[in-house]
Amino acid sequence: MRITRLYPRRYFWYKFVNSLFTGLSIGSIFTIYAPLKPSIYSVGGVLLALGMLIVAKFYEKLMNLKIFFLISLLVEIVILFLVGYFLIKPYTYTTALLVYAGYQLTFVFGSYLVRTETIFLKKKKFLSLVDIYKQAGYLSGLVVSFIFYRSLEYFLGITTNQDKVYYLHFILLFVEVLIIILLIRSFRIRRI
């Protein structure tokens, strides 16, 4: 497989929907993580920092279009798995731990993805646009999640946070599938 090009305009929409997911899900994290002990966050923070150090050590080898695409896809597939797992087994200690570990794993690549994205977008105009799309997506996600939670209360009488977050994950599943499709469409992929 050869990755020969990044399509900036398609990539902007991927970033918009990706940030929409973040805005939608940000409030649900606190409910999902509730069973975890504070010490878990310390261990998770240490592992995250070590992971980021290791990734940074290999920037020179990792900063090419193919690896950028593959790591981006890996991150999205991990998120898709977490959303699917949560829908099957919500609110167990194992689920909370798995979701936390999964998100930490994706954060390990956060700095790499941002720096590599900057290299491949190159132009200041594109960098400005990608940040605008990201912020617009994030804001949209926050607003939609607010409306969704309130709608569940007023129209369906669902008042527990756990139920609200569970139903939100059906939307997150759809959005994550859309993210993966948009990510793949953002790159020109050639089979060798």
C-alpha positions as a printed Julia matrix, in Angstrom:
192×3 Matrix{Float64}:
   0.0    0.0    0.0
   1.22   3.48  -0.89
  -0.19   6.69   0.51
   0.6    9.38  -2.0
  -1.43  12.38  -0.95
  -3.45  14.05   1.77
  -6.56  15.87   0.52
  -6.74  18.94   2.81
 -10.41  19.79   2.26
 -11.53  16.23   2.97
  -9.18  16.14   5.92
 -10.83  19.26   7.37
 -14.18  17.45   7.42
 -12.55  14.45   9.09
 -11.2   16.8   11.76
 -14.62  18.45  12.12
 -16.39  15.14  12.75
 -13.5   13.89  14.89
 -13.85  16.95  17.13
 -17.64  16.6   17.05
 -17.09  13.17  18.62
 -14.89  14.72  21.3
 -17.49  17.38  22.08
 -20.24  14.76  22.23
 -18.31  12.37  24.45
 -16.49  14.7   26.84
 -19.29  14.77  29.41
 -19.82  11.01  29.3
 -16.25  10.24  30.37
 -16.88  11.35  33.97
 -19.82   8.98  34.29
 -17.93   6.05  32.75
 -14.8    6.62  34.87
 -16.78   6.83  38.15
 -15.72   3.37  39.46
 -11.99   4.08  39.01
  -9.79   4.88  42.0
  -7.71   8.1   41.91
  -4.47   6.06  41.9
  -5.43   4.68  38.48
  -5.17   8.18  37.06
  -1.64   8.51  38.45
  -0.54   5.23  36.89
  -2.3    6.17  33.66
  -0.55   9.54  33.62
   2.86   7.94  34.09
   2.23   5.41  31.31
   0.93   8.16  29.03
   4.03  10.31  29.58
   6.33   7.32  28.98
   4.4    6.38  25.85
   4.64   9.92  24.49
   8.37   9.95  25.18
   8.83   6.72  23.25
   6.77   7.97  20.3
   8.68  11.3   20.29
  11.97   9.37  20.21
  10.95   7.87  16.87
   9.49  10.97  15.19
  12.13  10.86  12.49
  10.99   7.4   11.37
   7.28   7.89  12.05
   6.74  11.19  10.27
   5.76  10.0    6.84
   2.36   9.97   5.19
   1.82   6.2    5.36
   2.62   5.93   9.08
   0.57   9.06   9.75
  -2.42   7.45   8.03
  -1.95   4.1    9.77
  -1.58   5.61  13.25
  -4.59   7.88  12.64
  -6.59   4.82  11.56
  -5.35   2.8   14.56
  -6.49   5.55  16.94
  -9.96   5.63  15.34
 -10.3    1.84  15.4
  -9.39   1.8   19.11
 -12.12   4.38  19.75
 -14.61   2.38  17.67
 -13.79  -0.72  19.73
 -14.24   1.21  23.01
 -17.62   2.57  21.96
 -18.76  -0.88  20.83
 -17.49  -2.52  24.02
 -19.27   0.05  26.17
 -22.56  -0.65  24.39
 -22.16  -4.38  25.06
 -20.86  -4.16  28.65
 -21.65  -0.76  30.15
 -20.78   0.28  33.68
 -18.53  -2.44  34.97
 -15.17  -1.76  36.57
 -13.49  -3.58  33.68
 -15.29  -1.38  31.16
 -14.24   1.8   32.99
 -10.64   0.59  33.12
 -10.65  -0.5   29.48
 -12.16   2.77  28.28
  -9.64   4.77  30.33
  -6.71   2.67  29.06
  -7.98   2.91  25.49
  -8.24   6.68  25.58
  -4.8    6.92  27.2
  -3.44   4.78  24.36
  -4.88   7.16  21.79
  -3.48  10.17  23.7
   0.01   8.66  23.41
  -0.13   9.58  19.72
  -1.72  13.01  20.25
   1.4   15.14  19.95
   2.72  13.03  17.08
  -0.51  13.43  15.12
  -0.66  17.2   15.61
   2.99  17.73  14.65
   2.77  15.43  11.65
  -0.47  17.04  10.53
   1.31  20.4   10.57
   4.08  19.03   8.36
   1.71  17.63   5.76
  -0.71  20.54   5.67
   2.24  22.94   5.27
   0.34  26.12   4.36
  -0.65  28.61   7.06
  -4.1   28.88   5.49
  -4.64  25.12   5.85
  -3.41  25.12   9.44
  -5.82  27.92  10.24
  -8.69  26.07   8.54
  -8.0   22.77  10.27
  -8.13  24.5   13.67
 -11.33  26.32  12.7
 -12.95  23.03  11.64
 -11.75  21.36  14.85
 -13.17  24.08  17.08
 -16.43  24.2   15.12
 -16.75  20.43  15.47
 -15.99  20.52  19.18
 -18.52  23.28  19.83
 -21.13  21.46  17.75
 -20.54  18.28  19.75
 -20.98  20.09  23.05
 -24.22  21.73  21.89
 -25.61  18.49  20.42
 -24.79  16.53  23.59
 -26.5   19.2   25.73
 -29.62  19.07  23.55
 -29.51  15.26  23.5
 -29.27  14.93  27.3
 -32.04  17.49  27.84
 -34.24  15.82  25.2
 -33.89  12.46  26.93
 -35.1   14.08  30.15
 -38.0   16.04  28.76
 -39.32  13.74  26.04
 -38.48  10.25  27.34
 -38.25  10.82  31.08
 -34.72   9.4   31.25
 -33.04  11.11  34.18
 -30.12   8.95  35.29
 -26.71   9.94  33.98
 -25.83   6.33  33.25
 -28.83   5.82  30.98
 -28.21   9.12  29.18
 -24.56   8.28  28.54
 -25.48   4.78  27.38
 -27.93   6.1   24.77
 -25.42   8.72  23.67
 -23.07   5.9   22.7
 -25.38   4.86  19.86
 -24.78   8.3   18.35
 -21.06   8.0   19.1
 -20.96   4.65  17.29
 -22.46   6.2   14.17
 -20.15   9.22  14.37
 -17.07   7.03  14.83
 -17.9    4.97  11.74
 -18.32   8.23   9.83
 -14.94   9.42  11.15
 -13.2    6.31   9.84
 -14.82   6.7    6.42
 -13.82  10.38   6.24
 -10.29   9.58   7.39
  -9.81   6.96   4.66
 -11.24   9.35   2.06
  -8.77  12.04   3.15
  -5.82  10.11   1.73
  -4.98   8.9   -1.74
  -4.29   5.2   -1.2
  -2.7    3.09  -3.92
  -2.29  -0.65  -3.83
   1.17  -1.82  -4.84
